Short mmCIF file of C-alpha atoms and ligand atoms in Angstrom, two decimals:
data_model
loop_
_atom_site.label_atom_id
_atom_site.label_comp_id
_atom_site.label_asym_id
_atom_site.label_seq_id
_atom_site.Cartn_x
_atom_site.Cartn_y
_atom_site.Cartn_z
CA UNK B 12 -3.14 -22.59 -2.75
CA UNK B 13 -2.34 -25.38 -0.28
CA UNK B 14 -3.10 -28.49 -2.27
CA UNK B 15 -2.80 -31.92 -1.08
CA UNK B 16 -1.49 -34.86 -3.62
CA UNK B 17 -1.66 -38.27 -3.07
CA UNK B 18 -0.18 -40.74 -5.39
CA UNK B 19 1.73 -44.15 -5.72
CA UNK B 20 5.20 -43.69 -4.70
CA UNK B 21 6.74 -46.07 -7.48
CA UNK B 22 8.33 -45.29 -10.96
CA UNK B 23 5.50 -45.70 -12.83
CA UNK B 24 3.57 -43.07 -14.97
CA UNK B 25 1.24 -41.81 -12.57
CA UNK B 26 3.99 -41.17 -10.01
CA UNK B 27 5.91 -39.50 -11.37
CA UNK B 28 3.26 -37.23 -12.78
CA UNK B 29 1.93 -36.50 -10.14
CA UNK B 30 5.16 -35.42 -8.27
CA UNK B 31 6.26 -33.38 -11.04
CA UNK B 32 3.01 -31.73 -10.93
CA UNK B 33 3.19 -30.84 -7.43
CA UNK B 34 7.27 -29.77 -7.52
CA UNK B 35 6.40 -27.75 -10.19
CA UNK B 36 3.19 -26.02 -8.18
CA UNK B 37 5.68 -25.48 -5.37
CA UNK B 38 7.93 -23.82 -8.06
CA UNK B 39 4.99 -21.34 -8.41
CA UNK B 40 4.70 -20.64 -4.22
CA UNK B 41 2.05 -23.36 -3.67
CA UNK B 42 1.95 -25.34 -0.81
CA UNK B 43 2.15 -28.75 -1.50
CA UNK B 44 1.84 -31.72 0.82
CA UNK B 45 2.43 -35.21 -0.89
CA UNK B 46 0.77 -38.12 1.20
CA UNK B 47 1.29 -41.25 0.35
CA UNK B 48 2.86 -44.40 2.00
CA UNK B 49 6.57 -44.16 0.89
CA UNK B 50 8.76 -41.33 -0.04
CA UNK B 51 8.04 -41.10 -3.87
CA UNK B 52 10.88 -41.57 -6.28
CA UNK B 53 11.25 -38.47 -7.50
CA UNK B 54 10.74 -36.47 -4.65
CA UNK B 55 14.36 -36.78 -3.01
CA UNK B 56 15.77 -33.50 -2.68
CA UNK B 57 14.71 -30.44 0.07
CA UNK B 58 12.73 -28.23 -2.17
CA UNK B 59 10.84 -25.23 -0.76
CA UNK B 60 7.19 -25.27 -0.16
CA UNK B 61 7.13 -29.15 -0.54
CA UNK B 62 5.76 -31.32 2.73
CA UNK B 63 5.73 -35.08 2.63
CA UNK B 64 3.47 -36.79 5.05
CA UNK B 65 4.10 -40.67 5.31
CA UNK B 66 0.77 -43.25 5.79
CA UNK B 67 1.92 -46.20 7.69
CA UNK B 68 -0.78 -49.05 8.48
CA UNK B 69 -1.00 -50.33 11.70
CA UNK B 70 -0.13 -54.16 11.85
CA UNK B 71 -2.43 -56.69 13.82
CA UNK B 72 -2.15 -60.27 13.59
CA UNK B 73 -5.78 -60.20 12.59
CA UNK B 74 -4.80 -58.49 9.36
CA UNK B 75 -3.66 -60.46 6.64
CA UNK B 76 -3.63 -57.64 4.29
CA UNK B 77 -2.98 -54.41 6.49
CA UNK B 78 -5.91 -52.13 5.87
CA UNK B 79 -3.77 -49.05 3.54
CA UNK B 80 -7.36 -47.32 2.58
CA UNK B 81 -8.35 -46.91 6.26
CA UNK B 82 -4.81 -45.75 6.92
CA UNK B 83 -5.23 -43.35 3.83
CA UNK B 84 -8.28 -42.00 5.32
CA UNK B 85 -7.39 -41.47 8.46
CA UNK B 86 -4.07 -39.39 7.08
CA UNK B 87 -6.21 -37.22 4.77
CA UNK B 88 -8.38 -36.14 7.33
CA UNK B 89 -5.26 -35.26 9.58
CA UNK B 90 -3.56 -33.36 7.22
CA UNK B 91 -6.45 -31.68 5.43
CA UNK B 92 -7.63 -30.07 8.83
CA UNK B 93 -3.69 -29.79 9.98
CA UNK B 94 -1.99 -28.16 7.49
CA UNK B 95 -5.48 -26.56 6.34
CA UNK B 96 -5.43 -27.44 2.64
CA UNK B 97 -7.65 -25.67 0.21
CA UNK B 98 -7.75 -28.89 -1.93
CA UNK B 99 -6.79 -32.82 -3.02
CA UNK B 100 -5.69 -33.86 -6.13
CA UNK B 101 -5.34 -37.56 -6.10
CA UNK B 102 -3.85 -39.85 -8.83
CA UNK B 103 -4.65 -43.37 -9.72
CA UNK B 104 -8.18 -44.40 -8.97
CA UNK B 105 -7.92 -46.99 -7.26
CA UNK B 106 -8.07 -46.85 -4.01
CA UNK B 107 -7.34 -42.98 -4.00
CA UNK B 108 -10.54 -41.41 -5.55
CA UNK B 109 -12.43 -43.56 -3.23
CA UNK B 110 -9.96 -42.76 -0.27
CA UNK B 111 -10.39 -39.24 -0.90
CA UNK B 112 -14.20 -39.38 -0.58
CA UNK B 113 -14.22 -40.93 2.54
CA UNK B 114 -12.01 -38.55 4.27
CA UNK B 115 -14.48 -35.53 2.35
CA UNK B 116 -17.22 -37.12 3.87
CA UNK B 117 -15.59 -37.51 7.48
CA UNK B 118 -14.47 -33.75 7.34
CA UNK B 119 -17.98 -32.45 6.86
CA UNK B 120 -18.98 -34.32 9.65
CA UNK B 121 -17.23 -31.74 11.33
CA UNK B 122 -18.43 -29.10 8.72
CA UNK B 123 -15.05 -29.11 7.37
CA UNK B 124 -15.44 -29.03 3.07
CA UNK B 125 -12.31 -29.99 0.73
CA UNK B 126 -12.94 -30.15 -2.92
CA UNK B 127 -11.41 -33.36 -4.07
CA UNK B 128 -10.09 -34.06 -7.85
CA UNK B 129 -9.04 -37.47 -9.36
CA UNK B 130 -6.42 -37.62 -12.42
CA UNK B 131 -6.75 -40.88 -14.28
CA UNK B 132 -3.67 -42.41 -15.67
CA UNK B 133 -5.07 -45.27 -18.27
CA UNK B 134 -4.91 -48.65 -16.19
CA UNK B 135 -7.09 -47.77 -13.27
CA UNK B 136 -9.58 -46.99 -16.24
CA UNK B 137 -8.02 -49.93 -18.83
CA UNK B 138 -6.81 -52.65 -17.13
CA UNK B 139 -7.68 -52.87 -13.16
CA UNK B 140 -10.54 -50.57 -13.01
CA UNK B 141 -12.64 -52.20 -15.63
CA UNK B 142 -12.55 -55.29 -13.70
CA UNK B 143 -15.15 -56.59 -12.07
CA UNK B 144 -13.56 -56.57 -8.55
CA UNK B 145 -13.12 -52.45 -8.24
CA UNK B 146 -15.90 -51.32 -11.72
CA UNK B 147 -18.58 -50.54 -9.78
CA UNK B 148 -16.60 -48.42 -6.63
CA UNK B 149 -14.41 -46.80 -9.27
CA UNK B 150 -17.27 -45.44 -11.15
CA UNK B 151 -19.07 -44.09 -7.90
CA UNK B 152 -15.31 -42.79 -6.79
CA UNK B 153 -15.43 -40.84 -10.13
CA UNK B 154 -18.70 -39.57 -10.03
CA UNK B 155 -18.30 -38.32 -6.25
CA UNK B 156 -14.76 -36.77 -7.06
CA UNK B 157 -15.52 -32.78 -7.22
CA UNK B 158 -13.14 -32.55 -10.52
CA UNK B 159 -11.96 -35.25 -12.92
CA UNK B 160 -8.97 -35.07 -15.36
CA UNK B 161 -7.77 -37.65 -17.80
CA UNK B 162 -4.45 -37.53 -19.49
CA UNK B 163 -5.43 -38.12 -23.17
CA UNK B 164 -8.87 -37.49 -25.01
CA UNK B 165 -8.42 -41.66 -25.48
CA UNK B 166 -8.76 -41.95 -22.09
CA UNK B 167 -11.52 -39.66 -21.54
CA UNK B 168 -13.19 -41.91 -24.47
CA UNK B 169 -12.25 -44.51 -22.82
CA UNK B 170 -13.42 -43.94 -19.23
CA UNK B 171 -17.13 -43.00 -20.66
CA UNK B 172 -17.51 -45.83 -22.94
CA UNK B 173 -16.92 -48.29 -19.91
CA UNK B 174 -18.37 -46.63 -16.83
CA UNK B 175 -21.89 -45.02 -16.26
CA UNK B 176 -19.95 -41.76 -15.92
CA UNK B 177 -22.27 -38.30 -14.85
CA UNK B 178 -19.20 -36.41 -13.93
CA UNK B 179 -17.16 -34.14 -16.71
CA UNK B 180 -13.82 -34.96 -17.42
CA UNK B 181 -11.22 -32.35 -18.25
CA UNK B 182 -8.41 -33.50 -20.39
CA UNK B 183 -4.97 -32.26 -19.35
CA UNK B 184 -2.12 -33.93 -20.90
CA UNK B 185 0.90 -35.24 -19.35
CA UNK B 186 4.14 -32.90 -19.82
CA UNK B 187 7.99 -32.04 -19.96
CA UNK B 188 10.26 -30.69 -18.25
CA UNK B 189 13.04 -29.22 -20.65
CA UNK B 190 14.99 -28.44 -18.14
CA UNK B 191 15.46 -32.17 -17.57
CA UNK B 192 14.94 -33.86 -21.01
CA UNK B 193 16.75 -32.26 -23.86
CA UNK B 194 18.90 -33.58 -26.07
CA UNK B 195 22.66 -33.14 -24.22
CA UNK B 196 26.43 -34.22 -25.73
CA UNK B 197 27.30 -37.68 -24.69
CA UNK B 198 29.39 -38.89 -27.04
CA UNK B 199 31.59 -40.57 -24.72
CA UNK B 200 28.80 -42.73 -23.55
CA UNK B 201 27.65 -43.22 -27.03
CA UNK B 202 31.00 -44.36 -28.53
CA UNK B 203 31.39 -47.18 -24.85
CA UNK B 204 27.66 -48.41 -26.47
CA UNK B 205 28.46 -48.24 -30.11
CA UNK B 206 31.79 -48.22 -30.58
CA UNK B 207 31.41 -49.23 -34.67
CA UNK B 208 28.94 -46.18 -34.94
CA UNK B 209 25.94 -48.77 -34.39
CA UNK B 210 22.37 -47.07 -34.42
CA UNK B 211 21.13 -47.58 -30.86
CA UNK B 212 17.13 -48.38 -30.39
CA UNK B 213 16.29 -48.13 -26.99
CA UNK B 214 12.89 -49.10 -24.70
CA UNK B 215 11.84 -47.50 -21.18
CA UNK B 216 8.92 -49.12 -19.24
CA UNK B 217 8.29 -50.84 -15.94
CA UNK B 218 8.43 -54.47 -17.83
CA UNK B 219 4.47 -55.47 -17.80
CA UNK B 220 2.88 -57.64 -19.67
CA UNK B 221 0.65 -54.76 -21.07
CA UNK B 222 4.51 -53.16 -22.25
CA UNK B 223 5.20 -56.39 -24.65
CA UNK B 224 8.48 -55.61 -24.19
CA UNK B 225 9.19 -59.05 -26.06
CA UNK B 226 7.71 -57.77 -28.82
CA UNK B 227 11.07 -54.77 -28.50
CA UNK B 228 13.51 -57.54 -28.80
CA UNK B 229 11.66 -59.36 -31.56
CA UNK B 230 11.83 -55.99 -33.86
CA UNK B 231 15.67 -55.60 -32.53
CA UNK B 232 16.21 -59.03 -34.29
CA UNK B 233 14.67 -57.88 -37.65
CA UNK B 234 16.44 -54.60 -37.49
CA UNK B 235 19.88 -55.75 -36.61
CA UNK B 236 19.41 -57.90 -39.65
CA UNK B 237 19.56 -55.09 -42.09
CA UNK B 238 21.05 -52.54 -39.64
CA UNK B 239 24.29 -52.51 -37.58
CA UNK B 240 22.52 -51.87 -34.28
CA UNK B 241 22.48 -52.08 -30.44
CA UNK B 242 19.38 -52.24 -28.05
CA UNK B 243 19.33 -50.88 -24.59
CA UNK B 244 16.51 -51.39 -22.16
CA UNK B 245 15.58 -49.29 -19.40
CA UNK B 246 13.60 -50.45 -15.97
CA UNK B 247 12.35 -53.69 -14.45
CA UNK B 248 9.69 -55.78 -13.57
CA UNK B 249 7.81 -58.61 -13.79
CA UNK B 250 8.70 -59.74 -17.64
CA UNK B 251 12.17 -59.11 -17.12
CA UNK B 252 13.27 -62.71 -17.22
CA UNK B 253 10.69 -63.33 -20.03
CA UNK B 254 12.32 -60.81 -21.93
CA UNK B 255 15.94 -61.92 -21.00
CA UNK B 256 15.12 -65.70 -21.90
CA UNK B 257 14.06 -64.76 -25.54
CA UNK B 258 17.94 -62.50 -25.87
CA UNK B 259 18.97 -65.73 -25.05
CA UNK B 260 16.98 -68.02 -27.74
CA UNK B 261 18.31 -65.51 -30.42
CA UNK B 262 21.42 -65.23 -29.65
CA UNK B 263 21.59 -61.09 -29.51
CA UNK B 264 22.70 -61.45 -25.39
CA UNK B 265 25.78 -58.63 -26.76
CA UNK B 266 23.89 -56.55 -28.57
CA UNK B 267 21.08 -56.21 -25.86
CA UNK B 268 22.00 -54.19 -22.54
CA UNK B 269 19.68 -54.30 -19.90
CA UNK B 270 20.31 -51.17 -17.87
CA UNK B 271 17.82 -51.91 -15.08
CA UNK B 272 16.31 -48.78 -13.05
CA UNK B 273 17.96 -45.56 -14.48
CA UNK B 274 17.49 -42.14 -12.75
CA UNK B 275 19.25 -40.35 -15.39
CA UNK B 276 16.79 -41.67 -17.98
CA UNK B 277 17.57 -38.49 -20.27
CA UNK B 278 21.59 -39.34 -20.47
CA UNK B 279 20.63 -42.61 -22.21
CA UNK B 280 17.32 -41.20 -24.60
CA UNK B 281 20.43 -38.31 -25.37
CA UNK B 282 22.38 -41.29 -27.24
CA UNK B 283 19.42 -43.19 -28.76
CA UNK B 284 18.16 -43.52 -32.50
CA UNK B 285 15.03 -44.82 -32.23
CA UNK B 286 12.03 -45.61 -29.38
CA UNK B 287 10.32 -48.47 -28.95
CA UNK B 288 6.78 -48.77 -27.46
CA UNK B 289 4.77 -51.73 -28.72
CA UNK B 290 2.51 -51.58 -25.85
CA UNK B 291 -0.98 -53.12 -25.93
CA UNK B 292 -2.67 -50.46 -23.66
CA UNK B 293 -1.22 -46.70 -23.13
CA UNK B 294 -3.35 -44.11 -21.84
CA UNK B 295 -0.42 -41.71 -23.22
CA UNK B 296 2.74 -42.74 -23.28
CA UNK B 297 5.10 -40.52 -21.00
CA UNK B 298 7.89 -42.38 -21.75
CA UNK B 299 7.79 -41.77 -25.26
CA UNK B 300 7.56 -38.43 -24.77
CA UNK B 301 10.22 -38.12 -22.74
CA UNK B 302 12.14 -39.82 -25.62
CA UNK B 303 10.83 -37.20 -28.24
CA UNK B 304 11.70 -34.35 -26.00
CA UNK B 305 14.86 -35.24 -26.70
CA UNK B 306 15.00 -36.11 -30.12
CA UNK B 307 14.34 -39.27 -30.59
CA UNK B 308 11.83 -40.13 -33.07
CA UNK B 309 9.06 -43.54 -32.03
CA UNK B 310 8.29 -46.62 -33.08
CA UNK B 311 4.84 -47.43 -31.42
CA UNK B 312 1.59 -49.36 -31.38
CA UNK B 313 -1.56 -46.73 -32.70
CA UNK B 314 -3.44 -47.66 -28.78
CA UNK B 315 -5.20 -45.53 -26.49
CA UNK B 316 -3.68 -42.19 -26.48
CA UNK B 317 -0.05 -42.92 -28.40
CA UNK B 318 -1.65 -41.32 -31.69
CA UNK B 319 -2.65 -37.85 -29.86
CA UNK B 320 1.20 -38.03 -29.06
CA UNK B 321 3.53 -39.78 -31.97
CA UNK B 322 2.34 -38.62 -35.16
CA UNK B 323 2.35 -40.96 -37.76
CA UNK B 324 4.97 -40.24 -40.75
CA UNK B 325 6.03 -37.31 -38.67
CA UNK B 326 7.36 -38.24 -35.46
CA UNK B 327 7.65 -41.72 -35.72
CA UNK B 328 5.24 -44.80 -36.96
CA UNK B 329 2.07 -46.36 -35.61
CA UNK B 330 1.51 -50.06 -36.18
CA UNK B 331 -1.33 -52.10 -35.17
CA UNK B 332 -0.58 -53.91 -31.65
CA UNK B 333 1.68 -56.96 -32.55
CA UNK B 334 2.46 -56.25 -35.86
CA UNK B 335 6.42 -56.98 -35.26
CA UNK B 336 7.05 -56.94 -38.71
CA UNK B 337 5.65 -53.12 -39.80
CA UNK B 338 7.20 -51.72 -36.59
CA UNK B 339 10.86 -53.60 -37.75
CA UNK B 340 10.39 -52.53 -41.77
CA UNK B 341 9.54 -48.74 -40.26
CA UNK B 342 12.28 -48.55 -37.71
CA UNK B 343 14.83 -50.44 -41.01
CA UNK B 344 13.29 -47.31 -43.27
CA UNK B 345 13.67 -44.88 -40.76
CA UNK B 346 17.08 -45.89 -39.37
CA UNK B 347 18.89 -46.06 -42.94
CA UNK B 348 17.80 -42.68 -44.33
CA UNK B 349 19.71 -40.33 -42.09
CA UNK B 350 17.79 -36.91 -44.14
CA UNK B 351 14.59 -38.83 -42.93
CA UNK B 352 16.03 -39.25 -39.33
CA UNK B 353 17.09 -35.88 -38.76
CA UNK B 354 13.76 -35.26 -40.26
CA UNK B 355 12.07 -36.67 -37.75
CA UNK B 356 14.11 -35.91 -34.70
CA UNK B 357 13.16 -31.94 -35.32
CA UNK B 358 9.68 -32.96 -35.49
CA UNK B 359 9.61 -35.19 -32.32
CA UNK B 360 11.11 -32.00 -31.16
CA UNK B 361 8.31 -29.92 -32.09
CA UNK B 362 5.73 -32.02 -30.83
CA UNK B 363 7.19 -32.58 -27.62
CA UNK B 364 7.01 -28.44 -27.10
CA UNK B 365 3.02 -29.27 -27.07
CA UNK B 366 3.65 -30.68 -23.77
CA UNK B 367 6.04 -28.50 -22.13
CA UNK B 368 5.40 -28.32 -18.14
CA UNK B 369 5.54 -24.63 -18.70
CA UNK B 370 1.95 -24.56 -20.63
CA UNK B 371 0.40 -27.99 -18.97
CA UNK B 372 0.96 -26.64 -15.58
CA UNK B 373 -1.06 -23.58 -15.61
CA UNK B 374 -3.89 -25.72 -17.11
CA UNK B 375 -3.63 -27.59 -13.62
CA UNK B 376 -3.66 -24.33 -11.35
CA UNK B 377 -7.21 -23.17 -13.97
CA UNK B 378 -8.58 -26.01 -13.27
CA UNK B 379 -7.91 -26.05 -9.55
CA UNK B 380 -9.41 -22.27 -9.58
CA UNK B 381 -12.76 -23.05 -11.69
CA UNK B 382 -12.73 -26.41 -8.96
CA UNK B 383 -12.84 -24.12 -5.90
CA UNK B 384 -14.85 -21.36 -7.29
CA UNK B 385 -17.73 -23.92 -8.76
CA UNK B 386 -18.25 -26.50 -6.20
CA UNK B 387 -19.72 -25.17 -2.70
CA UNK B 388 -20.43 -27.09 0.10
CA UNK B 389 -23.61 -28.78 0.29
CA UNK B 390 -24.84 -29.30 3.83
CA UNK B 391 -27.36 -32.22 3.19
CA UNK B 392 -23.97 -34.09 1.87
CA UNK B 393 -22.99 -34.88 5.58
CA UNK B 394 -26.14 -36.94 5.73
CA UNK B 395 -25.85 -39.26 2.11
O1 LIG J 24 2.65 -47.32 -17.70
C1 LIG J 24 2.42 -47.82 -16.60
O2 LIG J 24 2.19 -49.01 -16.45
C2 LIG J 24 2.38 -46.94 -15.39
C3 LIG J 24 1.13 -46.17 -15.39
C4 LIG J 24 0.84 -45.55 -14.08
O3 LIG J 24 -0.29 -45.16 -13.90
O4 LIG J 24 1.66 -45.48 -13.17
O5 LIG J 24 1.23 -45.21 -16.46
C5 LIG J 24 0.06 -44.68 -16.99
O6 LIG J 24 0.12 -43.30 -16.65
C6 LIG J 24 1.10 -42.53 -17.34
C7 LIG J 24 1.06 -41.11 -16.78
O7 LIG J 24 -0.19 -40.52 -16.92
C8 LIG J 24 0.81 -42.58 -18.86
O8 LIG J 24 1.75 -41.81 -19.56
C9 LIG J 24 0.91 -44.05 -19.29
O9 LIG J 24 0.56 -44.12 -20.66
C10 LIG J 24 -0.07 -44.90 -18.50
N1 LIG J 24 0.17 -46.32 -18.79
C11 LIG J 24 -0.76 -47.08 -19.40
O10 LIG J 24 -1.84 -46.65 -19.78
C12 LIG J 24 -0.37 -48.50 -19.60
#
């Protein structure tokens, strides 16, 4: 298949789905041609049967806010008739699923049909796309989108309950690569962290406001309390200083590393204890699984999809969001019964192997076939 993905080029979630997804089609002798506005982050090195097609908007002084969707559009339409793509899977609703109908409707203008499917991450649905601004063109952008996937049955839930949805919605998880993310000897680095043999808790996210990652440090100060420990935080963004000021307050600036933007995100989760994710809103938590994948049980909030991944008394602990004080007295429980721990790292283990790239994948390429073999091309479309 020649399948076109479009996507946000940033570390976050949906990104980095969706270019594993399509590196991993490639893998399997699909064409894939990634459009989007900046090389994404995970898409550095030549691979075979990979194209990248860049979408740069055209300044004018008249724009204050260049016009990206138009630009989209305009791209699609290029590369769907130029490279002759059988298909376009684009993640993140907003703008894409509406992007991606536009350019559908342009091509059939010139009786040129492309089956388009949208993946939704959690906040286009949650956050963004339930507000009032974009509700009412994401919910047509779903509707028109040929297929729709959502990567948790919370999600799917989720998406229904809030939009007038007529559409069906596939559920295909988000997935591993154990190539990548297994648990690997670093002693060396562990010891440099923890040189006393300190447990080390660790947090990954993109530093939101919907991450609460001061609610991490505020169960790091209950657990290093009762347990020798060290807390290492992984990425950036806007409630970094937030975050930073509150080490501060406490007094826990030494045993608190901020590691900032890590590519080898696996080296670190290979030295860790315990995961932190006390988010308010998580469609499905990638990160976590990434932690579990390699061995590292999870201390999370019981939101959105996080339950249909860390299973509670098994892989890790659920706690109602903002309840700092179960989250500390279950990582404390967890963290000072080492039978329990190695317990749990096997399981995390386990469940991770739900989620392996090598069974989620193939799900993708079923869906793409039942997509193309379902939906034919309805001539009175080029007139709505
Ligand atoms: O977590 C983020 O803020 C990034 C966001 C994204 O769309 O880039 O991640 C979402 O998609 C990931 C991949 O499908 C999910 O694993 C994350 O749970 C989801 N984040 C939220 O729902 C907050």
């Amino acid at each position: 298949m020649k399948i076109g993905i479009v996507c946000y080029p940033t570390y976050g979630g949906s990104g980095v789905v969706a270019t594993e997804l399509g590196k991993g089609l490639a893998r399997k002798g699909h064409q894939v041609h990634f459009i989007t506005y900046r090389q994404p982050a995970r898409l550095i090195n030549f691979q075979e049967n990979v194209f990248y097609h860049e979408v740069s908007s055209a300044d004018y002084p008249l724009f204050e806010y260049p016009p990206y969707d138009t630009a989209l559009t305009s791209k699609l339409v290029d590369v769907v008739k130029y490279e002759n793509l059988d298909l376009l899977h684009v993640h993140y609703a907003i703008p894409h699923a509406t992007v991606a109908y536009m350019a559908k409707k342009i091509l059939l203008t010139e009786g040129r049909y492309v089956p388009t499917v949208t993946t939704l991450h959690g906040t286009d649905i949650t956050l963004v796309g339930s507000n009032r601004t974009f509700a009412p063109v994401v919910a047509f952008s779903i509707n028109k989108s040929d297929g729709v996937t959502a990567v948790s049955q919370s999600l799917k839930k989720q998406t229904l309950d809030l939009f007038d949805i007529n559409n069906d919605i596939e559920v295909i998880y988000n997935f591993i690569d154990f190539e990548r993310f297994r648990r690997v000897n670093k002693d060396h680095f562990r010891k440099a962290i923890a040189p006393d043999g300190e447990k080390i808790l660790v947090h990954v996210s993109n530093f939101r406001k919907v991450k609460r990652v001061r609610d991490v440090v505020k169960i790091f100060e209950k657990v290093y309390a009762k347990v020798p420990s060290k807390l290492l935080l992984i990425g950036d963004g806007p409630e970094r200083q937030n975050v930073e000021d509150l080490c501060r307050e406490i007094g826990l600036c030494d045993e608190i590393r901020f590691l900032g933007k890590q590519d080898a995100v696996e080296e670190v989760l290979a030295i860790s204890d315990l995961f932190i994710m006390p988010s308010e809103s998580e469609s499905f938590g990638l990160a976590a699984l990434e932690a579990m994948a390699c061995e590292v049980p999870v201390i999370s909030s019981n939101i959105g999809g996080l339950p249909e991944v860390n299973i509670e008394g098994q892989t890790g602990f659920l706690s109602n969001v903002g309840d700092i004080d179960e989250m500390a007295n279950n990582a404390i429980r967890l963290l000072s019964d080492e039978e329990m721990l190695q317990k749990f790292r096997l399981n995390a283990l386990e469940q991770a192997k739900k989620f392996d790239i090598e069974n989620i994948l193939p799900h993708y390429e079923r869906y793409y076939e039942h997509i193309l073999a379902t939906k034919i091309y309805d001539k009175t479309d080029v007139k709505v």
